[in-house]
Coordinates of N, CA, C and O in Angstrom, one line a residue:
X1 N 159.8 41.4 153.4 CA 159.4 40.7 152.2 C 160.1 39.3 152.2 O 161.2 39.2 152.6
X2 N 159.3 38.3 151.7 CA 159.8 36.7 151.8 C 160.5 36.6 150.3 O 159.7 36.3 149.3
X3 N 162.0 36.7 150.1 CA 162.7 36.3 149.4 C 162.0 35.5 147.8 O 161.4 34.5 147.8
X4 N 162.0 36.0 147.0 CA 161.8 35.0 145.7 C 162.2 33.6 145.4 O 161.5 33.0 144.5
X5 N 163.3 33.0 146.1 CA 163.5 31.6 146.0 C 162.6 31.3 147.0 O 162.3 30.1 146.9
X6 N 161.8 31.8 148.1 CA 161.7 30.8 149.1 C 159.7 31.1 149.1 O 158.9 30.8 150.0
X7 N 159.4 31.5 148.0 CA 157.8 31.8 147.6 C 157.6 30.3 147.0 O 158.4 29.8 146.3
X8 N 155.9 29.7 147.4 CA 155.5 29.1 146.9 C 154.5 29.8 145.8 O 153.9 30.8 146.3
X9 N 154.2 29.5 144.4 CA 153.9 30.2 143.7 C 152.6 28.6 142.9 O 151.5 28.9 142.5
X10 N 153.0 27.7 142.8 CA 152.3 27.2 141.9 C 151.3 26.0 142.5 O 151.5 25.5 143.6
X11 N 150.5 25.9 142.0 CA 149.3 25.1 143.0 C 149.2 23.9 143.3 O 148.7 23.3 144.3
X12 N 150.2 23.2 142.0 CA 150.8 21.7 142.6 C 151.3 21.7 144.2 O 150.8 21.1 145.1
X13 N 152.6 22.8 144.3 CA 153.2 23.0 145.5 C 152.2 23.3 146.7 O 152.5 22.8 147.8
X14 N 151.4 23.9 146.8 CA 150.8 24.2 147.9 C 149.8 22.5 148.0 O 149.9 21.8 148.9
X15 N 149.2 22.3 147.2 CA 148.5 21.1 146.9 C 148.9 19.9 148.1 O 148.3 19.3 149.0
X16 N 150.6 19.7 147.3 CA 151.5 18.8 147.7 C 151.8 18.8 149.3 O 151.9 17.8 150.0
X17 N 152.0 20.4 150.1 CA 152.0 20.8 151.2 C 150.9 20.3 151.9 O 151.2 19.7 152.9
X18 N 149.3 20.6 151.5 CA 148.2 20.6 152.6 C 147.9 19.0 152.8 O 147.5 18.3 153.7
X19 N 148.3 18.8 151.2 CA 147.7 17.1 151.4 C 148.4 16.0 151.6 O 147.8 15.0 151.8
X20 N 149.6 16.0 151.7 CA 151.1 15.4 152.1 C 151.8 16.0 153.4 O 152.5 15.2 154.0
X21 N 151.7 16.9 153.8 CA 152.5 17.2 154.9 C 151.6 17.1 156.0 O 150.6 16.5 155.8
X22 N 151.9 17.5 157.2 CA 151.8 17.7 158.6 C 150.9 18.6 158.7 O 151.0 19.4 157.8
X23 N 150.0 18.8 159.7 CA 149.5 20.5 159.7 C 149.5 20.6 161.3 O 149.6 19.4 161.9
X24 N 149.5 21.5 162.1 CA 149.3 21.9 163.3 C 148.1 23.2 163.2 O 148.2 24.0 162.3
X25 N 147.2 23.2 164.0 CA 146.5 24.6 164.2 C 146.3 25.1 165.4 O 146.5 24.6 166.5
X26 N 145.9 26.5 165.0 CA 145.7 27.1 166.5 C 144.6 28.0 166.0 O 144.2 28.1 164.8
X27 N 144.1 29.0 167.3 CA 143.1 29.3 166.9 C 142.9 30.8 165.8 O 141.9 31.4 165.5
X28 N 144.4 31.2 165.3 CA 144.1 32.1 164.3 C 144.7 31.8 163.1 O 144.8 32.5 162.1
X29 N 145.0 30.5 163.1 CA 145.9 30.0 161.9 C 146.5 28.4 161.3 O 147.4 27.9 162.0
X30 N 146.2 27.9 160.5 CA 147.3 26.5 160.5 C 148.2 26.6 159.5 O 148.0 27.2 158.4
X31 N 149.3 25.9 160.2 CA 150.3 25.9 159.1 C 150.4 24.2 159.0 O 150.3 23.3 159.8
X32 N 150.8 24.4 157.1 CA 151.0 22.7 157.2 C 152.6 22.5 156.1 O 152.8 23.1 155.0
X33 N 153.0 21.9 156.7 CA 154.5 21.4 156.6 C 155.0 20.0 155.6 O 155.1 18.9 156.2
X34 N 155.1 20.1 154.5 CA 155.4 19.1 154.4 C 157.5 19.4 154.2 O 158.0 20.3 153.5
X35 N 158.2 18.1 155.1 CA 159.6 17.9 155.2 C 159.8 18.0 153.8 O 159.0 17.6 153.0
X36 N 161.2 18.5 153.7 CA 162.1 18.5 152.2 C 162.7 17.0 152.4 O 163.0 16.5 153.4
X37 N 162.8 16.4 151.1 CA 163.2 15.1 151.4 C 164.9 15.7 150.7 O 165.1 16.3 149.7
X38 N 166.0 15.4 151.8 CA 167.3 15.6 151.3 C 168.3 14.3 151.0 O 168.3 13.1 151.4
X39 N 168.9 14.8 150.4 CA 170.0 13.3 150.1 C 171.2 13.5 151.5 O 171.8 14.4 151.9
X40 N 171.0 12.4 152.0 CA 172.4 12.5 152.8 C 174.0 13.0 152.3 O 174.9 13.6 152.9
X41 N 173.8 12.6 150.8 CA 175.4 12.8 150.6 C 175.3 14.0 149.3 O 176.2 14.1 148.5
X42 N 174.1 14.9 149.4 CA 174.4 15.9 148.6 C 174.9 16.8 149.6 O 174.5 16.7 150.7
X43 N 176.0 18.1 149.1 CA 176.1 19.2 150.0 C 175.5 20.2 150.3 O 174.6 20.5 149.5
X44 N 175.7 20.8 151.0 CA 174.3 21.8 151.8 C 174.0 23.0 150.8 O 172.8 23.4 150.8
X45 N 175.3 23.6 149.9 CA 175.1 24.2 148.7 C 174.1 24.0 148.2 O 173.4 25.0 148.1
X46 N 173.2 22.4 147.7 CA 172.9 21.9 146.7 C 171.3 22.0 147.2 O 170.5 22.5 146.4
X47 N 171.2 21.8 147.9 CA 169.9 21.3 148.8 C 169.0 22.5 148.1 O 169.4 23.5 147.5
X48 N 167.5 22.1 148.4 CA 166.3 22.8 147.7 C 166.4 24.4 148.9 O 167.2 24.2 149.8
X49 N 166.0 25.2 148.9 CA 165.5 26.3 149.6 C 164.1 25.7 150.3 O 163.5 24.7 149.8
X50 N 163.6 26.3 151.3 CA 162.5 26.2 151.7 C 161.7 27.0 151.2 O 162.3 28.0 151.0
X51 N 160.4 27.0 150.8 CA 159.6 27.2 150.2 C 158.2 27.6 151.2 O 157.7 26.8 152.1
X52 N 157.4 29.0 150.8 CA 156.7 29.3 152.2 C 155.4 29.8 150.9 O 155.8 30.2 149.7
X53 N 154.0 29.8 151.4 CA 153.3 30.4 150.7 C 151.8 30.6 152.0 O 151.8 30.3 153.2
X54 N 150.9 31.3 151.3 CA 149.9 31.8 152.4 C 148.5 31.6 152.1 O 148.4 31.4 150.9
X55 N 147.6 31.5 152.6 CA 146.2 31.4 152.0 C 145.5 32.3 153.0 O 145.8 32.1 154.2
X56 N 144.5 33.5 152.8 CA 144.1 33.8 153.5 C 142.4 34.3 152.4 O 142.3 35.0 151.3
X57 N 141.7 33.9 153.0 CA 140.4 33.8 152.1 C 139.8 34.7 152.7 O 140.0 35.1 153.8
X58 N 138.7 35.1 151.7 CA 137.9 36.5 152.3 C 136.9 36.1 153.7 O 136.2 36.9 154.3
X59 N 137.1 34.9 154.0 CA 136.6 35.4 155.5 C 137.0 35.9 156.5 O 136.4 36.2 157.5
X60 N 138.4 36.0 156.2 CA 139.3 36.9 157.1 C 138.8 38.2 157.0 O 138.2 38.6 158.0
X61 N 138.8 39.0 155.7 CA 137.8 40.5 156.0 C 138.2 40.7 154.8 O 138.7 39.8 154.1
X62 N 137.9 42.2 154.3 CA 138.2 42.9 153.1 C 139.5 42.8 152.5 O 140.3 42.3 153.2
X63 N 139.9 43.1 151.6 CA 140.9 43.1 151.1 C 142.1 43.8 151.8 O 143.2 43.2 152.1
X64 N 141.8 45.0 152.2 CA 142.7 45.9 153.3 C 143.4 44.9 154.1 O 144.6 44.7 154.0
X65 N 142.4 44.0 154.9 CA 142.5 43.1 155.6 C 143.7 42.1 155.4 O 144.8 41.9 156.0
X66 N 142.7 41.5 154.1 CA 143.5 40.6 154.2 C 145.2 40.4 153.4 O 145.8 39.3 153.4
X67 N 145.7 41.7 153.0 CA 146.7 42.0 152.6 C 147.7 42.1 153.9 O 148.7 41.5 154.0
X68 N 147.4 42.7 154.8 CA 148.1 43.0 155.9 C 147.9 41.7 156.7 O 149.1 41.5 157.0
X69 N 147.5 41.1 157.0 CA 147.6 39.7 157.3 C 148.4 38.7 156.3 O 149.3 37.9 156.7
X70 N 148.1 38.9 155.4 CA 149.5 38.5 154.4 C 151.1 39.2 154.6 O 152.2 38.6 154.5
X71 N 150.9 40.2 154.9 CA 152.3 41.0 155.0 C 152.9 40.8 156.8 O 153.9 41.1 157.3
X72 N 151.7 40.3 157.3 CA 151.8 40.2 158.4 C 152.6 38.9 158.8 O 153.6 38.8 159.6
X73 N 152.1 38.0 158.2 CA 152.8 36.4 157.8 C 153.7 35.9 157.4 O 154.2 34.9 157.9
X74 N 154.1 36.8 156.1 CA 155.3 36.9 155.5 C 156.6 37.6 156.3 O 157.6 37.0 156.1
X75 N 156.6 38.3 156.8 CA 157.4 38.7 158.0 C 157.8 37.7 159.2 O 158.9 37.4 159.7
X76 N 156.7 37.3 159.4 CA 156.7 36.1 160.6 C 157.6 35.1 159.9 O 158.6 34.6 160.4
X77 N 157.0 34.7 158.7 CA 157.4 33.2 158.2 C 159.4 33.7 157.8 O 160.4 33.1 158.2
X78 N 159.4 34.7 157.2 CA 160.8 35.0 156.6 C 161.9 35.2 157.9 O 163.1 35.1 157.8
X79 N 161.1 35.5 159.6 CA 162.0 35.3 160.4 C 162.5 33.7 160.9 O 163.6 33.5 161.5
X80 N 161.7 32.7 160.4 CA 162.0 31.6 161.3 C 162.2 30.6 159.7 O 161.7 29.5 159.8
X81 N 162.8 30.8 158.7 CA 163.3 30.4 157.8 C 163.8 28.8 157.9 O 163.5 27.7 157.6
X82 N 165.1 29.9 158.7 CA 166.1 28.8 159.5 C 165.9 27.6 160.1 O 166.6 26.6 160.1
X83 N 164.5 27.6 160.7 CA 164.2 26.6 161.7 C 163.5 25.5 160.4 O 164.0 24.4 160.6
X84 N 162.9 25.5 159.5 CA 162.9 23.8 158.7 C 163.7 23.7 157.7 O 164.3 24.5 156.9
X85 N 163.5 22.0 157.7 CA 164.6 21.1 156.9 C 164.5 22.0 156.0 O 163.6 22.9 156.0
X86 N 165.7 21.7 154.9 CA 165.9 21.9 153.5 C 165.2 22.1 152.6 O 164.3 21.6 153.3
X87 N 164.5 22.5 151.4 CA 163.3 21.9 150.8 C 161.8 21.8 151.3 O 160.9 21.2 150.8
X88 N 161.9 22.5 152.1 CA 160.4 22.0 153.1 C 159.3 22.6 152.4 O 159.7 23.8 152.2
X89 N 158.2 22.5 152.0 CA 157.0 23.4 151.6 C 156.2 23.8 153.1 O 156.1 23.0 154.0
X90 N 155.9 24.9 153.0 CA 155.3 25.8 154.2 C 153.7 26.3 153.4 O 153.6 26.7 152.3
X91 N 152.7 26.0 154.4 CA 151.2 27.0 154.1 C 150.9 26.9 155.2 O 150.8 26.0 156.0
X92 N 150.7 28.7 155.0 CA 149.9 28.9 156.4 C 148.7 29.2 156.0 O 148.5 29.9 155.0
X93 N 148.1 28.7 156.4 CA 146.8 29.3 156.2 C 146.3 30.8 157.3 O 146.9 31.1 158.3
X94 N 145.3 31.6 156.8 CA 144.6 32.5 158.2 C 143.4 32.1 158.0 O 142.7 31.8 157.0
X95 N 143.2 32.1 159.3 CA 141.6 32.1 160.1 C 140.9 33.0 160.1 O 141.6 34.0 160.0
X96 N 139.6 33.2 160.2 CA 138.9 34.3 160.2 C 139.2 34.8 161.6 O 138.9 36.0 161.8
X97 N 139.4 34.5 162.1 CA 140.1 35.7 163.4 C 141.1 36.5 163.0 O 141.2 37.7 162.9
X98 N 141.8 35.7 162.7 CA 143.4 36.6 162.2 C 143.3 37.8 161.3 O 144.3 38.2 160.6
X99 N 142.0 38.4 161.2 CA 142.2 39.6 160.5 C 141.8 40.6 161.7 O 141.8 41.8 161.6
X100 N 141.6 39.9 162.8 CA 141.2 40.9 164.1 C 142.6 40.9 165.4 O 142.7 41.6 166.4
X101 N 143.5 40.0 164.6 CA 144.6 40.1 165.5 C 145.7 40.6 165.3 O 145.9 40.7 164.1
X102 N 146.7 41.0 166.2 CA 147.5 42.0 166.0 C 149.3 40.9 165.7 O 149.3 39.7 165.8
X103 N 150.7 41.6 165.4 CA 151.2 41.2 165.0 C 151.8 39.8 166.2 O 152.1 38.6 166.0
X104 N 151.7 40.4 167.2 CA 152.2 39.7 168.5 C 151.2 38.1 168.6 O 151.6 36.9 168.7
X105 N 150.1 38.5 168.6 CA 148.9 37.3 168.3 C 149.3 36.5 167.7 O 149.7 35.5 168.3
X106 N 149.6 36.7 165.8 CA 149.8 36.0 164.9 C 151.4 35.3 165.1 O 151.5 34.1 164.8
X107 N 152.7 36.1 165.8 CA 153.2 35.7 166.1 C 153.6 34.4 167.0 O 154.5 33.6 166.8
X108 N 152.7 34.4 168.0 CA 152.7 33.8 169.0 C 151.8 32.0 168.7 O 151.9 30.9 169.2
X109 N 150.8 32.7 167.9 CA 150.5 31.1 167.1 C 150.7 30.6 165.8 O 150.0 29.8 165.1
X110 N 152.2 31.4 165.5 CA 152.8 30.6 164.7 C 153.6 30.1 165.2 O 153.6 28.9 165.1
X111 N 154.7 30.5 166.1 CA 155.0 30.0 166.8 C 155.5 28.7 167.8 O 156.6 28.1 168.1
X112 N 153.7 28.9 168.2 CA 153.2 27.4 168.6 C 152.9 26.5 167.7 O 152.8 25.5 168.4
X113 N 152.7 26.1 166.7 CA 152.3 25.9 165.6 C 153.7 25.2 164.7 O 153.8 24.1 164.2
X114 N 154.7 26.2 164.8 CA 155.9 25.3 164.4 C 156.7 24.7 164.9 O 157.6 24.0 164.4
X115 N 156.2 24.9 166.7 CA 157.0 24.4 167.8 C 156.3 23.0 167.6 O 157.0 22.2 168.1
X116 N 155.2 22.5 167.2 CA 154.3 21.0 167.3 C 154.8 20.5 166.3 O 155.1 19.3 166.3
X117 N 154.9 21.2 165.4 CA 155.6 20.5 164.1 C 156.5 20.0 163.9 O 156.6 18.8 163.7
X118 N 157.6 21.0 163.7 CA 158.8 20.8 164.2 C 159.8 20.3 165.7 O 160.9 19.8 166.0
X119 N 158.7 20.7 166.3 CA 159.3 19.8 167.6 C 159.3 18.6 167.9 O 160.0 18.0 168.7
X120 N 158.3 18.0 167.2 CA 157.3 16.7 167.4 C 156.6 16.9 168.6 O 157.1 16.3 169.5
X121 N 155.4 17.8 169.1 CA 155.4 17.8 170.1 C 153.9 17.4 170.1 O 153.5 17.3 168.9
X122 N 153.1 17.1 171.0 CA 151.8 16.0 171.1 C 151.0 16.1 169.8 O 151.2 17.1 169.1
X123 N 150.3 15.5 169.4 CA 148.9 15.6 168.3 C 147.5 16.2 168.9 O 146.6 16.3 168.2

């Protein structure tokens, strides 16, 4: 389960994420990123938490579905925490495949997905 400080919950925030940040896609999923803006001279105590939220719409599949692809996500996303700035807002979105794929799948193009982002790696 993804921590309570680190849930995006209100629709400004996701808003602010898809339409201000970065996105990367792949073929079962995009995540879009917008950076935490940090103060250089605040301490690391102080700094915002990262912040992760999900979208997965019923064309993914039934409800069954698409809960477990949520729980599927949230697992993925609460392992790699660590890896963005401060503050950062996180949406992943799923794809209508991603209710046909298995944990390793979704794994593997999120993955890729934060490696473009966060890595700066091609457009």
């Amino acid at each position: 389960m993804l921590p309570s400080d680190n849930r995006l919950r209100r629709r400004e925030e996701f808003s602010t994420a898809v339409r201000r940040g970065r996105r990367a896609g792949r073929s079962l999923l995009v995540v879009h990123l917008r950076s935490g803006s940090t103060d250089p001279h605040a301490t690391g105590e102080n700094s915002l938490p990262v912040r992760a939220g999900f979208v997965v719409s019923k064309a993914v599949g039934n409800a069954v579905v698409r809960t477990s692809v949520k729980r599927k996500l949230r697992h993925l996303v609460r392992d790699r925490l660590s890896q963005f700035p401060p503050g950062s807002l996180v949406v992943v979105r799923a794809l209508p495949g991603a209710g046909d794929a298995d944990h390793a799948q979704l794994a593997r193009d999120l993955d890729a997905a934060l490696a473009r982002l966060l890595g700066g790696g091609k457009r």
